[in-house]
Amino acid sequence: MIPNELVETLANARRVTVLTGAGVSAESGVPTFREAQTGLWARYDPLQLATPEAFDANPELVWDWYQFRRELVRNVEPNPGHYALVELANLVPAFTLVTQNVDGLHARAGSRDVIEFHGNLFENRCAAEGTVVEGRESKQLPHCPGCGAPLRPGVVWFGESIPAAASEQAFAAAGDCDVFFSIGTSSLVYPAAGLVEIAREAGAVLVEINPEPTDIAASLDFALAGKSGQILPDLVKRLGDHRT
Ligand code: BJW
């Protein structure tokens, strides 16, 4: 399943950059972004809800959706894919983990310095000023103690800019790596989907891990068709065995 050539490449790599998406949390029980929503939220389209326009039109509805997702994520655990990435970081000289996920599961698994490209589900920001507001967890839509505007989750919605530091660090890491992994992402949402192109221009070996190979899979060096919670632990074991 895992080609020897990939293990060799990783064993000789200086810098490895990994981009993860919702598929990495799927085996923890977090639905992927484009998966059909269930229960109360089945009739809503996540592509419509994850927008500033939806929040402006109905902040209570959007707040409720995020409260539902916060509760869901609080009740799940990182899976073997998350833990394998913690180990991979220890097996290569330099490692950068960029995630599009807002669930914080990489950090809960023990990954350090995770670049959260689309923000964090558990952060609250003032919708008017953009400032982070601590300690306002609430079932009902809370308001900014400073200006009274509604608070919103600290995530990046469609049409919004990626936080500057996260964007700079992620593009720098993609542009200076020997191996670039794209794991559990549909590679449809930009600018995150552009990171692989930056890595390609830098001459990196490109690897995808996804049970449903994406549109870009055929143009990559390795497309491993399978679940990240199975392939990543195997890959880390093979790399560890190769080192000993
Ligand atoms: C498994 C698995 C298992 C299952 N193991 N795998 C260029 C071209 C075209 C459009 C644009 C462009 N540039 C910008 C745009 C517009 C837009 C965009 O990309 N739209 C596309 C829909 C076309 N981008 C933006 O608006 C971005 N902002 C921007 O560009 O601003 C520019 C600007 C400049 C100046 C001023 C102002 C603005 C922002 C994008 C923000 C995305 N935010 C979201 C929501 C976050 C909050 C929340 O969660 O509610 O981020 S959208 C959603 O998509 C979420 C995800 O992080 C992101 C990516 O999704 P992901 O992770 O790929 O998930 P899925 O569900 O799509 O795929 C899961 C995959 O896992 C599948 O492939 C499965 O097969 C696989 N899988 N089980 C491994 N076990």
mmCIF file with all atom_site columns, C-alpha atoms in Angstrom, residues 57-190:
data_model
loop_
_atom_site.group_PDB
_atom_site.id
_atom_site.type_symbol
_atom_site.label_atom_id
_atom_site.label_alt_id
_atom_site.label_comp_id
_atom_site.label_asym_id
_atom_site.label_entity_id
_atom_site.label_seq_id
_atom_site.pdbx_PDB_ins_code
_atom_site.Cartn_x
_atom_site.Cartn_y
_atom_site.Cartn_z
_atom_site.occupancy
_atom_site.B_iso_or_equiv
_atom_site.pdbx_formal_charge
_atom_site.auth_seq_id
_atom_site.auth_comp_id
_atom_site.auth_asym_id
_atom_site.auth_atom_id
_atom_site.pdbx_PDB_model_num
ATOM 1   C CA . ALA A 1 57  ? -28.815 38.119 8.155  1.00 0.00 ? 57  ALA A CA 1
ATOM 2   C CA . ASN A 1 58  ? -29.387 35.783 11.107 1.00 0.00 ? 58  ASN A CA 1
ATOM 3   C CA . PRO A 1 59  ? -26.624 35.823 13.749 1.00 0.00 ? 59  PRO A CA 1
ATOM 4   C CA . GLU A 1 60  ? -28.613 33.659 16.182 1.00 0.00 ? 60  GLU A CA 1
ATOM 5   C CA . LEU A 1 61  ? -28.990 30.870 13.592 1.00 0.00 ? 61  LEU A CA 1
ATOM 6   C CA . VAL A 1 62  ? -25.301 30.870 12.687 1.00 0.00 ? 62  VAL A CA 1
ATOM 7   C CA . TRP A 1 63  ? -24.319 31.057 16.379 1.00 0.00 ? 63  TRP A CA 1
ATOM 8   C CA . ASP A 1 64  ? -26.551 28.021 17.120 1.00 0.00 ? 64  ASP A CA 1
ATOM 9   C CA . TRP A 1 65  ? -24.890 26.051 14.318 1.00 0.00 ? 65  TRP A CA 1
ATOM 10  C CA . TYR A 1 66  ? -21.455 26.734 15.743 1.00 0.00 ? 66  TYR A CA 1
ATOM 11  C CA . GLN A 1 67  ? -22.624 25.913 19.307 1.00 0.00 ? 67  GLN A CA 1
ATOM 12  C CA . PHE A 1 68  ? -23.887 22.579 17.970 1.00 0.00 ? 68  PHE A CA 1
ATOM 13  C CA . ARG A 1 69  ? -20.509 21.924 16.346 1.00 0.00 ? 69  ARG A CA 1
ATOM 14  C CA . ARG A 1 70  ? -18.575 22.996 19.472 1.00 0.00 ? 70  ARG A CA 1
ATOM 15  C CA . GLU A 1 71  ? -20.566 20.516 21.518 1.00 0.00 ? 71  GLU A CA 1
ATOM 16  C CA . LEU A 1 72  ? -19.945 17.775 18.954 1.00 0.00 ? 72  LEU A CA 1
ATOM 17  C CA . VAL A 1 73  ? -16.174 18.386 18.882 1.00 0.00 ? 73  VAL A CA 1
ATOM 18  C CA . ARG A 1 74  ? -15.939 18.539 22.707 1.00 0.00 ? 74  ARG A CA 1
ATOM 19  C CA . ASN A 1 75  ? -17.333 15.017 22.789 1.00 0.00 ? 75  ASN A CA 1
ATOM 20  C CA . VAL A 1 76  ? -14.892 13.393 20.359 1.00 0.00 ? 76  VAL A CA 1
ATOM 21  C CA . GLU A 1 77  ? -11.235 12.423 20.618 1.00 0.00 ? 77  GLU A CA 1
ATOM 22  C CA . PRO A 1 78  ? -8.273  12.671 18.225 1.00 0.00 ? 78  PRO A CA 1
ATOM 23  C CA . ASN A 1 79  ? -7.843  9.537  16.096 1.00 0.00 ? 79  ASN A CA 1
ATOM 24  C CA . PRO A 1 80  ? -4.776  7.503  15.024 1.00 0.00 ? 80  PRO A CA 1
ATOM 25  C CA . GLY A 1 81  ? -4.204  9.875  12.069 1.00 0.00 ? 81  GLY A CA 1
ATOM 26  C CA . HIS A 1 82  ? -3.815  12.872 14.404 1.00 0.00 ? 82  HIS A CA 1
ATOM 27  C CA . TYR A 1 83  ? -1.437  10.913 16.651 1.00 0.00 ? 83  TYR A CA 1
ATOM 28  C CA . ALA A 1 84  ? 0.632   9.654  13.703 1.00 0.00 ? 84  ALA A CA 1
ATOM 29  C CA . LEU A 1 85  ? 1.285   13.269 12.664 1.00 0.00 ? 85  LEU A CA 1
ATOM 30  C CA . VAL A 1 86  ? 2.668   13.965 16.160 1.00 0.00 ? 86  VAL A CA 1
ATOM 31  C CA . GLU A 1 87  ? 5.082   11.058 15.639 1.00 0.00 ? 87  GLU A CA 1
ATOM 32  C CA . LEU A 1 88  ? 5.957   12.093 12.093 1.00 0.00 ? 88  LEU A CA 1
ATOM 33  C CA . ALA A 1 89  ? 7.061   15.493 13.417 1.00 0.00 ? 89  ALA A CA 1
ATOM 34  C CA . ASN A 1 90  ? 9.592   13.689 15.609 1.00 0.00 ? 90  ASN A CA 1
ATOM 35  C CA . LEU A 1 91  ? 10.950  11.565 12.750 1.00 0.00 ? 91  LEU A CA 1
ATOM 36  C CA . VAL A 1 92  ? 11.984  14.329 10.345 1.00 0.00 ? 92  VAL A CA 1
ATOM 37  C CA . PRO A 1 93  ? 14.390  17.246 10.854 1.00 0.00 ? 93  PRO A CA 1
ATOM 38  C CA . ALA A 1 94  ? 11.846  20.037 10.247 1.00 0.00 ? 94  ALA A CA 1
ATOM 39  C CA . PHE A 1 95  ? 8.072   19.706 10.187 1.00 0.00 ? 95  PHE A CA 1
ATOM 40  C CA . THR A 1 96  ? 5.230   22.176 9.692  1.00 0.00 ? 96  THR A CA 1
ATOM 41  C CA . LEU A 1 97  ? 1.574   21.280 10.167 1.00 0.00 ? 97  LEU A CA 1
ATOM 42  C CA . VAL A 1 98  ? -0.988  23.536 8.489  1.00 0.00 ? 98  VAL A CA 1
ATOM 43  C CA . THR A 1 99  ? -4.621  22.665 9.102  1.00 0.00 ? 99  THR A CA 1
ATOM 44  C CA . GLN A 1 100 ? -7.809  23.960 7.567  1.00 0.00 ? 100 GLN A CA 1
ATOM 45  C CA . ASN A 1 101 ? -9.666  22.346 10.457 1.00 0.00 ? 101 ASN A CA 1
ATOM 46  C CA . VAL A 1 102 ? -11.090 24.550 13.160 1.00 0.00 ? 102 VAL A CA 1
ATOM 47  C CA . ASP A 1 103 ? -11.681 21.714 15.657 1.00 0.00 ? 103 ASP A CA 1
ATOM 48  C CA . GLY A 1 104 ? -8.373  21.885 17.558 1.00 0.00 ? 104 GLY A CA 1
ATOM 49  C CA . LEU A 1 105 ? -7.937  18.076 17.420 1.00 0.00 ? 105 LEU A CA 1
ATOM 50  C CA . HIS A 1 106 ? -4.318  18.246 16.192 1.00 0.00 ? 106 HIS A CA 1
ATOM 51  C CA . ALA A 1 107 ? -3.345  20.280 19.260 1.00 0.00 ? 107 ALA A CA 1
ATOM 52  C CA . ARG A 1 108 ? -5.349  17.953 21.519 1.00 0.00 ? 108 ARG A CA 1
ATOM 53  C CA . ALA A 1 109 ? -3.389  15.008 20.043 1.00 0.00 ? 109 ALA A CA 1
ATOM 54  C CA . GLY A 1 110 ? -0.120  16.776 20.952 1.00 0.00 ? 110 GLY A CA 1
ATOM 55  C CA . SER A 1 111 ? 0.940   18.489 17.709 1.00 0.00 ? 111 SER A CA 1
ATOM 56  C CA . ARG A 1 112 ? 2.791   21.715 18.438 1.00 0.00 ? 112 ARG A CA 1
ATOM 57  C CA . ASP A 1 113 ? 2.793   25.050 16.603 1.00 0.00 ? 113 ASP A CA 1
ATOM 58  C CA . VAL A 1 114 ? -0.162  24.045 14.432 1.00 0.00 ? 114 VAL A CA 1
ATOM 59  C CA . ILE A 1 115 ? -0.956  26.717 11.842 1.00 0.00 ? 115 ILE A CA 1
ATOM 60  C CA . GLU A 1 116 ? -4.745  27.161 11.960 1.00 0.00 ? 116 GLU A CA 1
ATOM 61  C CA . PHE A 1 117 ? -5.396  28.483 8.467  1.00 0.00 ? 117 PHE A CA 1
ATOM 62  C CA . HIS A 1 118 ? -9.170  28.883 8.952  1.00 0.00 ? 118 HIS A CA 1
ATOM 63  C CA . GLY A 1 119 ? -9.100  29.881 12.625 1.00 0.00 ? 119 GLY A CA 1
ATOM 64  C CA . ASN A 1 120 ? -10.491 28.099 15.655 1.00 0.00 ? 120 ASN A CA 1
ATOM 65  C CA . LEU A 1 121 ? -14.025 26.999 16.476 1.00 0.00 ? 121 LEU A CA 1
ATOM 66  C CA . PHE A 1 122 ? -13.658 27.780 20.190 1.00 0.00 ? 122 PHE A CA 1
ATOM 67  C CA . GLU A 1 123 ? -12.463 31.361 19.830 1.00 0.00 ? 123 GLU A CA 1
ATOM 68  C CA . ASN A 1 124 ? -14.946 34.260 19.973 1.00 0.00 ? 124 ASN A CA 1
ATOM 69  C CA . ARG A 1 125 ? -14.428 37.542 18.174 1.00 0.00 ? 125 ARG A CA 1
ATOM 70  C CA . CYS A 1 126 ? -16.303 40.823 18.184 1.00 0.00 ? 126 CYS A CA 1
ATOM 71  C CA . ALA A 1 127 ? -18.131 40.914 14.840 1.00 0.00 ? 127 ALA A CA 1
ATOM 72  C CA . ALA A 1 128 ? -17.552 44.676 14.568 1.00 0.00 ? 128 ALA A CA 1
ATOM 73  C CA . GLU A 1 129 ? -13.977 45.096 15.831 1.00 0.00 ? 129 GLU A CA 1
ATOM 74  C CA . GLY A 1 130 ? -12.503 41.652 15.149 1.00 0.00 ? 130 GLY A CA 1
ATOM 75  C CA . THR A 1 131 ? -10.912 41.500 18.604 1.00 0.00 ? 131 THR A CA 1
ATOM 76  C CA . VAL A 1 132 ? -10.745 38.190 20.473 1.00 0.00 ? 132 VAL A CA 1
ATOM 77  C CA . VAL A 1 133 ? -13.087 38.167 23.480 1.00 0.00 ? 133 VAL A CA 1
ATOM 78  C CA . GLU A 1 134 ? -12.332 35.642 26.234 1.00 0.00 ? 134 GLU A CA 1
ATOM 79  C CA . GLY A 1 135 ? -14.811 33.821 28.436 1.00 0.00 ? 135 GLY A CA 1
ATOM 80  C CA . ARG A 1 136 ? -18.046 34.472 26.580 1.00 0.00 ? 136 ARG A CA 1
ATOM 81  C CA . GLU A 1 137 ? -19.095 30.871 25.966 1.00 0.00 ? 137 GLU A CA 1
ATOM 82  C CA . SER A 1 138 ? -22.858 30.963 25.863 1.00 0.00 ? 138 SER A CA 1
ATOM 83  C CA . LYS A 1 139 ? -25.789 29.050 24.427 1.00 0.00 ? 139 LYS A CA 1
ATOM 84  C CA . GLN A 1 140 ? -27.401 32.337 23.382 1.00 0.00 ? 140 GLN A CA 1
ATOM 85  C CA . LEU A 1 141 ? -25.645 34.750 21.037 1.00 0.00 ? 141 LEU A CA 1
ATOM 86  C CA . PRO A 1 142 ? -23.324 36.822 23.287 1.00 0.00 ? 142 PRO A CA 1
ATOM 87  C CA . HIS A 1 143 ? -22.308 40.442 22.750 1.00 0.00 ? 143 HIS A CA 1
ATOM 88  C CA . CYS A 1 144 ? -19.037 42.327 22.949 1.00 0.00 ? 144 CYS A CA 1
ATOM 89  C CA . PRO A 1 145 ? -18.485 43.844 26.421 1.00 0.00 ? 145 PRO A CA 1
ATOM 90  C CA . GLY A 1 146 ? -16.746 46.812 24.721 1.00 0.00 ? 146 GLY A CA 1
ATOM 91  C CA . CYS A 1 147 ? -19.063 47.871 21.891 1.00 0.00 ? 147 CYS A CA 1
ATOM 92  C CA . GLY A 1 148 ? -22.176 45.686 22.232 1.00 0.00 ? 148 GLY A CA 1
ATOM 93  C CA . ALA A 1 149 ? -21.855 44.116 18.750 1.00 0.00 ? 149 ALA A CA 1
ATOM 94  C CA . PRO A 1 150 ? -22.609 40.392 18.504 1.00 0.00 ? 150 PRO A CA 1
ATOM 95  C CA . LEU A 1 151 ? -19.753 37.960 19.013 1.00 0.00 ? 151 LEU A CA 1
ATOM 96  C CA . ARG A 1 152 ? -18.927 35.459 16.278 1.00 0.00 ? 152 ARG A CA 1
ATOM 97  C CA . PRO A 1 153 ? -16.769 32.344 16.172 1.00 0.00 ? 153 PRO A CA 1
ATOM 98  C CA . GLY A 1 154 ? -13.101 32.983 15.371 1.00 0.00 ? 154 GLY A CA 1
ATOM 99  C CA . VAL A 1 155 ? -13.175 31.090 12.088 1.00 0.00 ? 155 VAL A CA 1
ATOM 100 C CA . VAL A 1 156 ? -12.552 32.258 8.512  1.00 0.00 ? 156 VAL A CA 1
ATOM 101 C CA . TRP A 1 157 ? -15.708 32.430 6.423  1.00 0.00 ? 157 TRP A CA 1
ATOM 102 C CA . PHE A 1 158 ? -15.988 32.531 2.628  1.00 0.00 ? 158 PHE A CA 1
ATOM 103 C CA . GLY A 1 159 ? -14.933 35.934 1.299  1.00 0.00 ? 159 GLY A CA 1
ATOM 104 C CA . GLU A 1 160 ? -12.798 36.690 4.366  1.00 0.00 ? 160 GLU A CA 1
ATOM 105 C CA . SER A 1 161 ? -9.010  36.921 4.463  1.00 0.00 ? 161 SER A CA 1
ATOM 106 C CA . ILE A 1 162 ? -6.844  34.251 6.027  1.00 0.00 ? 162 ILE A CA 1
ATOM 107 C CA . PRO A 1 163 ? -5.183  35.579 9.247  1.00 0.00 ? 163 PRO A CA 1
ATOM 108 C CA . ALA A 1 164 ? -1.948  37.238 8.079  1.00 0.00 ? 164 ALA A CA 1
ATOM 109 C CA . ALA A 1 165 ? 0.464   35.302 10.294 1.00 0.00 ? 165 ALA A CA 1
ATOM 110 C CA . ALA A 1 166 ? -1.101  31.928 9.424  1.00 0.00 ? 166 ALA A CA 1
ATOM 111 C CA . SER A 1 167 ? -1.043  32.739 5.729  1.00 0.00 ? 167 SER A CA 1
ATOM 112 C CA . GLU A 1 168 ? 2.595   33.917 5.742  1.00 0.00 ? 168 GLU A CA 1
ATOM 113 C CA . GLN A 1 169 ? 3.803   30.907 7.738  1.00 0.00 ? 169 GLN A CA 1
ATOM 114 C CA . ALA A 1 170 ? 1.856   28.408 5.631  1.00 0.00 ? 170 ALA A CA 1
ATOM 115 C CA . PHE A 1 171 ? 3.023   29.787 2.285  1.00 0.00 ? 171 PHE A CA 1
ATOM 116 C CA . ALA A 1 172 ? 6.616   29.971 3.544  1.00 0.00 ? 172 ALA A CA 1
ATOM 117 C CA . ALA A 1 173 ? 6.463   26.337 4.709  1.00 0.00 ? 173 ALA A CA 1
ATOM 118 C CA . ALA A 1 174 ? 4.949   25.189 1.397  1.00 0.00 ? 174 ALA A CA 1
ATOM 119 C CA . GLY A 1 175 ? 7.604   27.059 -0.539 1.00 0.00 ? 175 GLY A CA 1
ATOM 120 C CA . ASP A 1 176 ? 10.485  25.559 1.415  1.00 0.00 ? 176 ASP A CA 1
ATOM 121 C CA . CYS A 1 177 ? 9.870   21.825 1.819  1.00 0.00 ? 177 CYS A CA 1
ATOM 122 C CA . ASP A 1 178 ? 11.085  18.605 0.225  1.00 0.00 ? 178 ASP A CA 1
ATOM 123 C CA . VAL A 1 179 ? 7.847   16.721 0.785  1.00 0.00 ? 179 VAL A CA 1
ATOM 124 C CA . PHE A 1 180 ? 4.338   18.210 0.878  1.00 0.00 ? 180 PHE A CA 1
ATOM 125 C CA . PHE A 1 181 ? 1.365   16.175 2.092  1.00 0.00 ? 181 PHE A CA 1
ATOM 126 C CA . SER A 1 182 ? -2.245  17.045 1.319  1.00 0.00 ? 182 SER A CA 1
ATOM 127 C CA . ILE A 1 183 ? -4.361  14.923 3.656  1.00 0.00 ? 183 ILE A CA 1
ATOM 128 C CA . GLY A 1 184 ? -8.145  14.642 3.982  1.00 0.00 ? 184 GLY A CA 1
ATOM 129 C CA . THR A 1 185 ? -8.993  17.718 1.960  1.00 0.00 ? 185 THR A CA 1
ATOM 130 C CA . SER A 1 186 ? -11.077 18.085 -1.178 1.00 0.00 ? 186 SER A CA 1
ATOM 131 C CA . SER A 1 187 ? -8.541  20.711 -2.387 1.00 0.00 ? 187 SER A CA 1
ATOM 132 C CA . LEU A 1 188 ? -11.412 22.906 -3.513 1.00 0.00 ? 188 LEU A CA 1
ATOM 133 C CA . VAL A 1 189 ? -11.129 25.880 -1.169 1.00 0.00 ? 189 VAL A CA 1
ATOM 134 C CA . TYR A 1 190 ? -8.598  28.605 -1.893 1.00 0.00 ? 190 TYR A CA 1
#
